[in-house]
Structures are given as C-alpha cells and as structure tokens.
Amino acid sequence: MLNADQTAQWQREGFVVLPGFKPAEQVAAACRRAAEIISAFQPAADTGTFSTRDRSRVADAALLASAEAVHCFFEEDAFDAQGRLAVPKERSINKIGHALHDLDPFFDGFSHGPALAALAQALGLRQPQVWQSQLIFKQPHIGGEVGWHQDGSFFLTTPQTVTTFWFALEDATLDNGCLWVQPGGQTSPLREQYVCDRTPGQAPRLRMQALDSTPWPSARTAMPLPVPAGSLVVFGGLLPHYSGPNHSPRSRLAYTLHATCASAAYSPLNWLQRSAALPVRGFD
Ligand code: FE2
C-alpha cells in the first residue's frame, strides 16, 4: 500500500500524502452527496435566538448527539439576531458529522473497503476502530482558519494511536485553506486534551485541558500540503497541524476519518462515545 519512500516519510515526518487515492467519479459523488445532505437538513428555527451561554450549552448537546447521528454545523455568524439564516444554507455550513461513515450509505461505502483496510495495516494501525467522520467546509471568502492543534487531543488512547485520514474532495491550495503540518512534530508531546465531564444528573460539560506546555510550532517550521482533489493525507494524532483561512472564491471541501487501535485504551473522557446501538467498526 505504501512504497519505500512513503513508509520512510511516515516514520520520519509523521505524515504521508497519497495523490489519486480516490477516483474522480467517487470524489464528484461525495461532493454531490454532501450537497444533498445540506439540502435536506432543516436548521432548528430557534438556533440563533439563545443567549451566548445557552447557545454554548445547545452547541455542546448538538455535538454530543452527533456522535451517533449526521448533523450539519453552521458557521458562527450564519444566523441573524432573529435566528434566521443570514446567508444561503449551502454557503453557511461549517461541517457535517460525525457518524456519516456508519449511517449514510454513500459515505459508508466511501469510508470502508480493502484499500483503506490495507493502508491502515501498512501504517501499523492494528484492529482499527473508526470513530468519526466529518465533511469539513471552507466556504469561499469566509472560511476561517483552524489553528495549530493535535487530533490526539480529541481521541485520547493509551498509548496514542489515533490516525487521521484527510481526503481532499476539492483541490486544496495555498489560497483556499490547505493543511499545514510540522514535519517531524509527531514526536512532540500531547499539549491538550478535550475532556467531556459526565456527572450523573447534570448536562455533560466540554472543556480543553492543558497537558504540556511545549509551545506550538513557529510558522517557519510549518509546511503547506496543497493537494489536488482525490488525494488522501494521513497523519498521526501527535502531529501539529493547522489550516489557513479561505480568501479565495473557491470552496475547499475535505472529508476526514479518525481511527484508533482497538488494543489501546480509549479514554472514557473523550467526547465521542458510542452506545451498543451503534458500535464502532473497522475499515472492512
Ligand atoms: Fe485536525
């Protein structure tokens, strides 16, 4: 699945880019399916009318419910003061998640199969468990920056095993917000952990907890990964990465999967937990 150069890059730099991993017709079908999901999604009429505090509680509840659902998340400024969409719905979506790979027949097919199973094996991911799928939008002109972070913060396992599969569904360029990574940064410690406090009788609380004071990399050590549609970028949970804003007139749609290894202990503090109704599966 990986040639010698790609294996060496994975070990040395903590990421690998696989151009043409998905054929053009599958990529086009994924974009069409994303548009269909948005078109069918009805935002709650009162989404924009909560106070800031209530809104964050509603947002937390929506995030937690999306562990076993397909939910559209809007850009922060998508609603006006009356709770009406201020921009067309298809231009106001920030992401769709987080169980597309199990609940949406198209993305189930896109997220499973021999090629991904063999790749996971080649990366050393034994008994993979695919926890999350996301369609991540960077809307033309308004798509914002996502700052430096490590995906291990959101999927803590002991030992660290989470691996990100980032599929470009549209060309990702320097102008429209491609990924940037710190080559070699996969040896740095996990800096923070996104924790869900679940106290019986209380609404769950989400918070970011600092773990290690190692600074984020400087811009000088960041490497951009512009890739054409159909490419797959894979990186481990400790690799610091970010993506810039989209100042261009072209959207930048990506699809991501996050998988851990079943033999590593999955933290009960991770926000994303699965019930027996929707058990976590591998790539087969
Ligand atoms: Fe990330």
Short mmCIF file of C-alpha atoms in Angstrom, two decimals, residues 9-284:
data_model
loop_
_atom_site.label_atom_id
_atom_site.label_comp_id
_atom_site.label_asym_id
_atom_site.label_seq_id
_atom_site.Cartn_x
_atom_site.Cartn_y
_atom_site.Cartn_z
CA GLN A 9 8.28 9.70 5.24
CA TRP A 10 5.58 8.33 7.55
CA GLN A 11 8.22 7.24 10.05
CA ARG A 12 10.45 10.32 9.74
CA GLU A 13 7.92 13.14 9.30
CA GLY A 14 4.67 11.74 10.70
CA PHE A 15 2.50 12.15 7.61
CA VAL A 16 2.12 10.84 4.10
CA VAL A 17 0.31 12.20 1.01
CA LEU A 18 -1.31 9.74 -1.40
CA PRO A 19 -2.38 11.56 -4.59
CA GLY A 20 -5.24 9.96 -6.53
CA PHE A 21 -6.30 7.68 -3.66
CA LYS A 22 -9.96 8.24 -4.60
CA PRO A 23 -11.01 8.19 -8.28
CA ALA A 24 -12.53 11.39 -9.69
CA GLU A 25 -16.02 9.91 -10.04
CA GLN A 26 -16.11 8.93 -6.34
CA VAL A 27 -14.92 12.39 -5.35
CA ALA A 28 -17.61 14.02 -7.51
CA ALA A 29 -20.23 11.68 -6.00
CA ALA A 30 -19.07 12.64 -2.48
CA CYS A 31 -19.49 16.34 -3.29
CA ARG A 32 -22.98 15.67 -4.69
CA ARG A 33 -23.95 13.66 -1.60
CA ALA A 34 -22.69 16.47 0.68
CA ALA A 35 -24.92 18.93 -1.20
CA GLU A 36 -27.91 16.57 -0.85
CA ILE A 37 -27.40 16.26 2.92
CA ILE A 38 -27.31 20.04 3.28
CA SER A 39 -30.35 20.49 1.10
CA ALA A 40 -32.36 18.02 3.24
CA PHE A 41 -31.19 19.48 6.58
CA GLN A 42 -33.66 21.71 8.41
CA PRO A 43 -31.96 24.02 10.91
CA ALA A 44 -33.84 24.42 14.19
CA ALA A 45 -35.91 27.61 13.98
CA ASP A 46 -34.54 28.91 17.27
CA THR A 47 -30.85 28.16 16.61
CA GLY A 48 -29.81 31.80 16.70
CA THR A 49 -32.04 33.07 19.46
CA PHE A 50 -30.27 31.71 22.53
CA SER A 51 -28.10 33.79 24.79
CA THR A 52 -24.38 33.12 24.42
CA ARG A 53 -24.38 30.85 27.47
CA ASP A 54 -27.46 28.91 26.36
CA ARG A 55 -26.09 28.74 22.84
CA SER A 56 -22.91 27.08 24.01
CA ARG A 57 -24.96 24.56 26.01
CA VAL A 58 -27.10 23.84 22.94
CA ALA A 59 -23.95 23.56 20.81
CA ASP A 60 -22.42 21.09 23.30
CA ALA A 61 -25.60 18.99 23.24
CA ALA A 62 -25.66 19.04 19.41
CA LEU A 63 -22.02 17.96 19.27
CA LEU A 64 -22.54 15.10 21.73
CA ALA A 65 -25.68 13.91 19.92
CA SER A 66 -23.80 13.89 16.61
CA ALA A 67 -21.60 11.01 17.85
CA GLU A 68 -24.35 8.72 16.59
CA ALA A 69 -26.00 10.95 14.02
CA VAL A 70 -25.42 13.08 10.93
CA HIS A 71 -25.67 16.73 11.91
CA CYS A 72 -24.91 19.92 9.99
CA PHE A 73 -22.96 22.54 11.97
CA PHE A 74 -23.22 26.15 10.86
CA GLU A 75 -20.65 28.92 10.71
CA GLU A 76 -20.82 31.03 13.87
CA ASP A 77 -22.22 34.07 12.11
CA ALA A 78 -24.67 32.19 9.91
CA PHE A 79 -27.74 33.42 11.83
CA ASP A 80 -29.05 36.94 12.35
CA ALA A 81 -30.43 38.25 15.66
CA GLN A 82 -33.87 36.82 14.84
CA GLY A 83 -32.41 33.35 14.34
CA ARG A 84 -32.78 33.41 10.56
CA LEU A 85 -30.04 32.27 8.23
CA ALA A 86 -28.13 35.36 7.14
CA VAL A 87 -26.51 33.61 4.17
CA PRO A 88 -27.76 30.82 1.86
CA LYS A 89 -27.80 27.49 3.72
CA GLU A 90 -25.31 25.80 1.37
CA ARG A 91 -22.84 28.65 2.00
CA SER A 92 -23.28 28.66 5.79
CA ILE A 93 -22.25 25.10 6.72
CA ASN A 94 -19.01 24.68 8.63
CA LYS A 95 -19.05 20.90 8.93
CA ILE A 96 -21.22 17.78 8.83
CA GLY A 97 -20.57 14.95 11.29
CA HIS A 98 -19.90 12.64 12.96
CA ALA A 99 -21.34 9.25 12.01
CA LEU A 100 -21.62 9.63 8.24
CA HIS A 101 -19.41 6.56 7.81
CA ASP A 102 -21.91 4.36 9.64
CA LEU A 103 -25.26 5.99 8.89
CA ASP A 104 -25.03 7.42 5.38
CA PRO A 105 -24.96 4.65 2.76
CA PHE A 106 -22.76 6.64 0.37
CA PHE A 107 -20.17 7.61 2.99
CA ASP A 108 -20.29 4.10 4.46
CA GLY A 109 -19.03 2.87 1.09
CA PHE A 110 -16.52 5.74 0.77
CA SER A 111 -15.09 5.03 4.25
CA HIS A 112 -14.69 1.26 4.10
CA GLY A 113 -13.09 -1.31 1.84
CA PRO A 114 -9.90 -3.22 1.13
CA ALA A 115 -7.80 -0.18 0.13
CA LEU A 116 -8.36 1.65 3.42
CA ALA A 117 -8.05 -1.57 5.44
CA ALA A 118 -4.70 -2.34 3.76
CA LEU A 119 -3.49 1.23 4.27
CA ALA A 120 -4.37 1.15 7.98
CA GLN A 121 -2.47 -2.13 8.27
CA ALA A 122 0.56 -0.63 6.49
CA LEU A 123 0.51 2.34 8.89
CA GLY A 124 0.64 -0.03 11.86
CA LEU A 125 -2.97 0.52 12.89
CA ARG A 126 -3.93 -2.94 14.09
CA GLN A 127 -7.66 -3.62 14.60
CA PRO A 128 -8.68 -0.09 13.56
CA GLN A 129 -11.80 1.45 15.03
CA VAL A 130 -13.26 4.33 13.01
CA TRP A 131 -14.88 6.70 15.47
CA GLN A 132 -15.63 9.77 13.46
CA SER A 133 -16.33 11.11 10.00
CA GLN A 134 -16.60 14.77 9.07
CA LEU A 135 -17.23 16.79 5.95
CA ILE A 136 -15.22 19.96 6.58
CA PHE A 137 -16.10 23.02 4.54
CA LYS A 138 -14.08 26.12 3.99
CA GLN A 139 -16.57 28.38 2.33
CA PRO A 140 -15.31 30.84 -0.30
CA HIS A 141 -14.15 34.16 1.22
CA ILE A 142 -15.48 33.40 4.74
CA GLY A 143 -13.98 30.00 5.62
CA GLY A 144 -11.91 30.63 8.74
CA GLU A 145 -8.53 29.49 9.97
CA VAL A 146 -8.28 26.40 12.21
CA GLY A 147 -5.30 26.99 14.49
CA TRP A 148 -2.49 24.64 15.48
CA HIS A 149 -3.76 21.50 17.22
CA GLN A 150 -3.17 17.77 17.53
CA ASP A 151 -6.03 15.40 16.75
CA GLY A 152 -4.92 13.20 19.66
CA SER A 153 -6.48 15.84 21.93
CA PHE A 154 -9.92 14.70 20.79
CA PHE A 155 -9.33 10.92 20.67
CA LEU A 156 -7.10 10.06 23.60
CA THR A 157 -5.96 6.46 23.71
CA THR A 158 -3.24 4.85 25.81
CA PRO A 159 -0.88 4.50 24.05
CA GLN A 160 -1.64 7.22 21.48
CA THR A 161 -2.96 5.58 18.30
CA VAL A 162 -5.42 7.93 16.66
CA THR A 163 -4.72 8.39 12.97
CA THR A 164 -6.36 10.97 10.71
CA PHE A 165 -7.39 10.20 7.13
CA TRP A 166 -7.94 13.53 5.34
CA PHE A 167 -9.47 13.25 1.85
CA ALA A 168 -9.43 16.30 -0.42
CA LEU A 169 -12.83 16.40 -2.16
CA GLU A 170 -11.85 19.66 -3.88
CA ASP A 171 -8.39 20.97 -4.73
CA ALA A 172 -6.78 22.27 -1.51
CA THR A 173 -4.48 25.20 -2.29
CA LEU A 174 -2.48 27.89 -0.50
CA ASP A 175 -5.33 30.32 -1.26
CA ASN A 176 -8.32 28.28 -0.12
CA GLY A 177 -7.02 26.86 3.16
CA CYS A 178 -4.95 23.71 2.60
CA LEU A 179 -3.46 21.80 5.52
CA TRP A 180 -0.14 22.87 7.07
CA VAL A 181 1.88 20.42 9.14
CA GLN A 182 5.05 20.43 11.21
CA PRO A 183 7.18 17.65 9.65
CA GLY A 184 8.65 15.57 12.46
CA GLY A 185 6.23 17.04 15.01
CA GLN A 186 4.74 13.59 15.69
CA THR A 187 7.41 13.09 18.35
CA SER A 188 6.20 16.09 20.39
CA PRO A 189 4.02 15.57 23.46
CA LEU A 190 0.23 15.91 23.51
CA ARG A 191 -0.32 19.51 24.57
CA GLU A 192 -4.01 19.44 25.50
CA GLN A 193 -6.97 17.12 25.92
CA TYR A 194 -10.58 17.86 25.04
CA VAL A 195 -12.44 16.47 28.03
CA CYS A 196 -16.12 15.69 28.49
CA ASP A 197 -17.16 15.72 32.16
CA ARG A 198 -20.15 13.45 32.57
CA THR A 199 -21.66 13.85 36.03
CA PRO A 200 -24.86 11.88 36.56
CA GLY A 201 -27.85 14.20 36.79
CA GLN A 202 -26.04 17.09 35.10
CA ALA A 203 -25.61 18.15 31.49
CA PRO A 204 -22.20 16.98 30.20
CA ARG A 205 -19.54 19.71 30.17
CA LEU A 206 -16.87 20.03 27.47
CA ARG A 207 -13.56 21.71 28.17
CA MET A 208 -9.99 21.86 26.88
CA GLN A 209 -7.45 20.84 29.49
CA ALA A 210 -3.76 21.77 29.22
CA LEU A 211 -1.41 18.77 29.47
CA ASP A 212 2.01 20.01 28.38
CA SER A 213 3.48 23.49 27.96
CA THR A 214 5.50 22.70 24.83
CA PRO A 215 4.81 25.68 22.54
CA TRP A 216 3.08 25.24 19.20
CA PRO A 217 5.49 25.24 16.27
CA SER A 218 6.54 28.53 14.72
CA ALA A 219 5.24 29.45 11.27
CA ARG A 220 8.79 28.92 9.96
CA THR A 221 8.65 25.17 10.55
CA ALA A 222 5.18 24.73 9.04
CA MET A 223 4.93 23.00 5.68
CA PRO A 224 1.89 23.51 3.42
CA LEU A 225 0.28 20.47 1.83
CA PRO A 226 -1.55 21.74 -1.26
CA VAL A 227 -3.13 18.67 -2.87
CA PRO A 228 -5.48 18.02 -5.79
CA ALA A 229 -8.97 16.57 -5.23
CA GLY A 230 -8.84 12.81 -4.70
CA SER A 231 -5.66 12.96 -2.60
CA LEU A 232 -5.51 11.39 0.83
CA VAL A 233 -3.33 12.91 3.56
CA VAL A 234 -2.68 10.65 6.56
CA PHE A 235 -1.13 11.77 9.84
CA GLY A 236 -0.86 10.62 13.44
CA GLY A 237 -2.55 12.12 16.48
CA LEU A 238 0.52 13.94 17.77
CA LEU A 239 1.39 15.78 14.54
CA PRO A 240 0.71 19.52 14.98
CA HIS A 241 -1.26 20.89 12.02
CA TYR A 242 -3.49 23.79 11.07
CA SER A 243 -5.32 25.16 8.05
CA GLY A 244 -5.45 28.75 6.91
CA PRO A 245 -8.48 30.90 6.04
CA ASN A 246 -10.10 30.73 2.63
CA HIS A 247 -9.66 34.12 0.97
CA SER A 248 -10.38 32.71 -2.47
CA PRO A 249 -13.63 32.44 -4.44
CA ARG A 250 -13.27 28.61 -4.48
CA SER A 251 -14.55 26.36 -1.70
CA ARG A 252 -12.32 23.74 -0.09
CA LEU A 253 -14.23 20.63 0.92
CA ALA A 254 -12.48 17.81 2.79
CA TYR A 255 -13.70 14.55 4.33
CA THR A 256 -11.92 13.12 7.36
CA LEU A 257 -11.95 9.85 9.27
CA HIS A 258 -10.37 9.29 12.68
CA ALA A 259 -9.40 5.76 13.65
CA THR A 260 -7.77 4.33 16.76
CA CYS A 261 -6.40 0.89 17.55
CA ALA A 262 -8.74 -1.46 19.45
CA SER A 263 -5.91 -2.77 21.63
CA ALA A 264 -5.24 0.74 23.05
CA ALA A 265 -7.46 2.01 25.88
CA TYR A 266 -9.96 4.61 24.57
CA SER A 267 -10.44 7.32 27.18
CA PRO A 268 -13.88 7.50 28.81
CA LEU A 269 -13.29 11.28 28.90
CA ASN A 270 -13.32 11.56 25.09
CA TRP A 271 -16.38 13.48 23.90
CA LEU A 272 -17.21 10.86 21.29
CA GLN A 273 -18.56 7.67 22.85
CA ARG A 274 -20.65 5.03 21.10
CA SER A 275 -23.59 3.13 22.61
CA ALA A 276 -24.36 -0.51 21.93
CA ALA A 277 -26.88 0.71 19.34
CA LEU A 278 -24.06 1.88 17.03
CA PRO A 279 -20.87 0.01 17.86
CA VAL A 280 -17.59 1.29 16.43
CA ARG A 281 -16.35 -0.63 13.35
CA GLY A 282 -13.13 -1.06 11.41
CA PHE A 283 -12.40 -0.31 7.74
CA ASP A 284 -13.76 -3.65 6.44
#
